[in-house]
Tab-separated table of N, CA, C and O in Angstrom:
chain	number	residue	atom	x	y	z
A	630	MET	N	98.414	116.832	101.787
A	630	MET	CA	99.391	115.986	102.437
A	630	MET	C	99.264	116.132	103.952
A	630	MET	O	99.007	117.211	104.453
A	631	ALA	N	99.451	115.024	104.636
A	631	ALA	CA	99.404	115.011	106.090
A	631	ALA	C	100.729	114.462	106.606
A	631	ALA	O	101.411	113.712	105.917
A	632	LYS	N	101.074	114.832	107.818
A	632	LYS	CA	102.330	114.388	108.402
A	632	LYS	C	102.042	113.267	109.398
A	632	LYS	O	101.172	113.403	110.261
A	633	PHE	N	102.786	112.174	109.265
A	633	PHE	CA	102.615	111.010	110.122
A	633	PHE	C	103.922	110.693	110.830
A	633	PHE	O	104.995	111.048	110.370
A	634	ARG	N	103.810	109.967	111.971
A	634	ARG	CA	104.978	109.464	112.695
A	634	ARG	C	104.773	107.967	112.884
A	634	ARG	O	103.733	107.514	113.336
A	635	CYS	N	105.804	107.218	112.551
A	635	CYS	CA	105.759	105.763	112.735
A	635	CYS	C	105.887	105.464	114.221
A	635	CYS	O	106.756	106.008	114.899
A	636	LEU	N	105.042	104.589	114.750
A	636	LEU	CA	105.087	104.253	116.167
A	636	LEU	C	106.190	103.254	116.478
A	636	LEU	O	106.546	103.073	117.639
A	637	GLU	N	106.742	102.601	115.470
A	637	GLU	CA	107.794	101.614	115.710
A	637	GLU	C	109.192	102.217	115.595
A	637	GLU	O	110.007	102.061	116.482
A	638	CYS	N	109.486	102.922	114.480
A	638	CYS	CA	110.842	103.456	114.292
A	638	CYS	C	110.919	104.964	114.546
A	638	CYS	O	111.994	105.544	114.455
A	639	LYS	N	109.785	105.620	114.837
A	639	LYS	CA	109.695	107.050	115.187
A	639	LYS	C	110.036	107.994	114.035
A	639	LYS	O	110.266	109.163	114.253
A	640	LYS	N	110.082	107.512	112.804
A	640	LYS	CA	110.373	108.366	111.651
A	640	LYS	C	109.139	109.196	111.309
A	640	LYS	O	108.024	108.691	111.329
A	641	GLU	N	109.332	110.492	111.011
A	641	GLU	CA	108.240	111.365	110.576
A	641	GLU	C	108.319	111.521	109.067
A	641	GLU	O	109.404	111.663	108.509
A	642	PHE	N	107.149	111.477	108.408
A	642	PHE	CA	107.102	111.599	106.956
A	642	PHE	C	105.745	112.138	106.539
A	642	PHE	O	104.799	112.115	107.319
A	643	GLU	N	105.668	112.637	105.309
A	643	GLU	CA	104.413	113.130	104.760
A	643	GLU	C	103.865	112.099	103.786
A	643	GLU	O	104.630	111.475	103.042
A	644	ALA	N	102.542	111.941	103.793
A	644	ALA	CA	101.898	110.987	102.907
A	644	ALA	C	100.511	111.500	102.556
A	644	ALA	O	99.965	112.383	103.215
A	645	ASP	N	99.936	110.924	101.517
A	645	ASP	CA	98.584	111.267	101.093
A	645	ASP	C	97.597	110.706	102.111
A	645	ASP	O	97.555	109.494	102.329
A	646	PRO	N	96.801	111.557	102.766
A	646	PRO	CA	95.899	111.065	103.807
A	646	PRO	C	94.737	110.238	103.268
A	646	PRO	O	94.133	109.478	104.012
A	647	SER	N	94.422	110.344	101.975
A	647	SER	CA	93.288	109.583	101.445
A	647	SER	C	93.703	108.195	100.950
A	647	SER	O	92.856	107.407	100.563
A	648	SER	N	94.991	107.899	100.980
A	648	SER	CA	95.469	106.583	100.545
A	648	SER	C	95.076	105.519	101.569
A	648	SER	O	95.331	105.689	102.762
A	649	PRO	N	94.478	104.409	101.143
A	649	PRO	CA	94.039	103.389	102.109
A	649	PRO	C	95.179	102.551	102.675
A	649	PRO	O	95.027	101.943	103.724
A	650	ASN	N	96.321	102.508	102.001
A	650	ASN	CA	97.430	101.670	102.486
A	650	ASN	C	98.645	102.532	102.819
A	650	ASN	O	99.655	102.483	102.143
A	651	ARG	N	98.532	103.295	103.908
A	651	ARG	CA	99.646	104.118	104.364
A	651	ARG	C	100.610	103.241	105.150
A	651	ARG	O	100.212	102.514	106.056
A	652	LYS	N	101.898	103.332	104.806
A	652	LYS	CA	102.936	102.591	105.518
A	652	LYS	C	104.159	103.479	105.691
A	652	LYS	O	104.400	104.378	104.898
A	653	CYS	N	104.931	103.186	106.701
A	653	CYS	CA	106.176	103.893	106.938
A	653	CYS	C	107.157	103.536	105.819
A	653	CYS	O	107.350	102.352	105.528
A	654	PRO	N	107.791	104.541	105.200
A	654	PRO	CA	108.745	104.239	104.130
A	654	PRO	C	110.038	103.607	104.652
A	654	PRO	O	110.767	102.976	103.901
A	655	GLU	N	110.307	103.740	105.947
A	655	GLU	CA	111.541	103.214	106.533
A	655	GLU	C	111.416	101.733	106.900
A	655	GLU	O	112.193	100.903	106.450
A	656	CYS	N	110.399	101.403	107.716
A	656	CYS	CA	110.280	100.025	108.220
A	656	CYS	C	109.034	99.310	107.710
A	656	CYS	O	108.794	98.157	108.090
A	657	MET	N	108.222	99.984	106.882
A	657	MET	CA	107.006	99.423	106.289
A	657	MET	C	105.921	99.064	107.312
A	657	MET	O	105.049	98.252	107.052
A	658	SER	N	105.958	99.685	108.474
A	658	SER	CA	104.953	99.438	109.505
A	658	SER	C	103.667	100.188	109.165
A	658	SER	O	103.685	101.265	108.581
A	659	ARG	N	102.518	99.615	109.544
A	659	ARG	CA	101.228	100.275	109.337
A	659	ARG	C	100.786	101.062	110.562
A	659	ARG	O	99.773	101.730	110.536
A	660	TYR	N	101.528	100.992	111.663
A	660	TYR	CA	101.146	101.651	112.905
A	660	TYR	C	101.679	103.075	112.907
A	660	TYR	O	102.848	103.320	113.195
A	661	LEU	N	100.788	104.013	112.548
A	661	LEU	CA	101.181	105.405	112.371
A	661	LEU	C	100.371	106.318	113.274
A	661	LEU	O	99.225	106.029	113.604
A	662	GLU	N	100.984	107.427	113.637
A	662	GLU	CA	100.312	108.471	114.413
A	662	GLU	C	100.205	109.698	113.521
A	662	GLU	O	101.171	110.089	112.869
A	663	LEU	N	99.031	110.316	113.488
A	663	LEU	CA	98.822	111.528	112.710
A	663	LEU	C	99.402	112.706	113.492
A	663	LEU	O	98.977	112.985	114.612
A	664	VAL	N	100.392	113.400	112.909
A	664	VAL	CA	101.035	114.535	113.572
A	664	VAL	C	100.332	115.828	113.192
A	664	VAL	O	100.003	116.640	114.049
A	665	SER	N	100.089	116.042	111.883
A	665	SER	CA	99.385	117.236	111.437
A	665	SER	C	98.612	116.922	110.167
A	665	SER	O	98.986	116.031	109.411
A	666	GLY	N	97.525	117.652	109.963
A	666	GLY	CA	96.666	117.419	108.812
A	666	GLY	C	95.398	116.692	109.230
A	666	GLY	O	95.150	116.498	110.418
A	667	GLU	N	94.602	116.309	108.239
A	667	GLU	CA	93.346	115.607	108.504
A	667	GLU	C	93.221	114.402	107.602
A	667	GLU	O	93.705	114.403	106.481
A	668	ILE	N	92.542	113.380	108.115
A	668	ILE	CA	92.233	112.202	107.317
A	668	ILE	C	90.769	112.319	106.909
A	668	ILE	O	89.898	112.479	107.769
A	669	PRO	N	90.481	112.268	105.607
A	669	PRO	CA	89.075	112.384	105.189
A	669	PRO	C	88.271	111.181	105.665
A	669	PRO	O	88.724	110.041	105.573
A	670	ARG	N	87.091	111.449	106.167
A	670	ARG	CA	86.205	110.400	106.671
A	670	ARG	C	85.044	110.222	105.701
A	670	ARG	O	84.675	111.138	104.985
A	671	GLY	N	84.424	109.062	105.736
A	671	GLY	CA	83.239	108.815	104.930
A	671	GLY	C	82.011	109.378	105.622
A	671	GLY	O	82.094	110.088	106.624
A	672	LYS	N	80.864	109.077	105.085
A	672	LYS	CA	79.620	109.540	105.704
A	672	LYS	C	79.382	108.805	107.020
A	672	LYS	O	79.755	107.647	107.166
A	673	SER	N	78.728	109.473	107.951
A	673	SER	CA	78.384	108.816	109.196
A	673	SER	C	77.239	107.837	108.939
A	673	SER	O	76.528	107.928	107.937
A	674	TRP	N	77.046	106.908	109.846
A	674	TRP	CA	75.997	105.888	109.658
A	674	TRP	C	74.613	106.530	109.582
A	674	TRP	O	73.753	106.076	108.849
A	675	SER	N	74.390	107.593	110.327
A	675	SER	CA	73.065	108.221	110.325
A	675	SER	C	72.799	108.999	109.034
A	675	SER	O	71.668	109.286	108.708
A	676	ALA	N	73.849	109.331	108.271
A	676	ALA	CA	73.670	110.116	107.060
A	676	ALA	C	73.375	109.242	105.827
A	676	ALA	O	73.018	109.752	104.789
A	677	LYS	N	73.566	107.946	105.962
A	677	LYS	CA	73.351	107.071	104.823
A	677	LYS	C	71.855	106.890	104.564
A	677	LYS	O	71.053	106.795	105.494
A	678	SER	N	71.501	106.859	103.305
A	678	SER	CA	70.084	106.714	102.993
A	678	SER	C	69.793	105.275	102.555
A	678	SER	O	70.578	104.651	101.852
A	679	TYR	N	68.695	104.765	103.004
A	679	TYR	CA	68.261	103.428	102.649
A	679	TYR	C	66.871	103.501	102.072
A	679	TYR	O	66.055	104.307	102.505
A	680	SER	N	66.589	102.696	101.086
A	680	SER	CA	65.239	102.691	100.529
A	680	SER	C	64.507	101.478	101.099
A	680	SER	O	64.979	100.351	101.028
A	681	ALA	N	63.375	101.739	101.666
A	681	ALA	CA	62.546	100.663	102.236
A	681	ALA	C	61.286	100.542	101.402
A	681	ALA	O	60.579	101.518	101.200
A	682	ARG	N	61.006	99.353	100.926
A	682	ARG	CA	59.793	99.139	100.143
A	682	ARG	C	58.938	98.092	100.766
A	682	ARG	O	59.312	97.183	101.355
């Protein structure tokens, strides 16, 4: 779990950081600030493998 703060209503809440549709439970805004915790990232562009034939 990570802690977020809504940039519109300033409410702090905990949510699953891997969820793609994080919203404020108070005002349903998508504009959030990460207060504590980490958001998992995908692979970097240089780490992706491509097959060339």
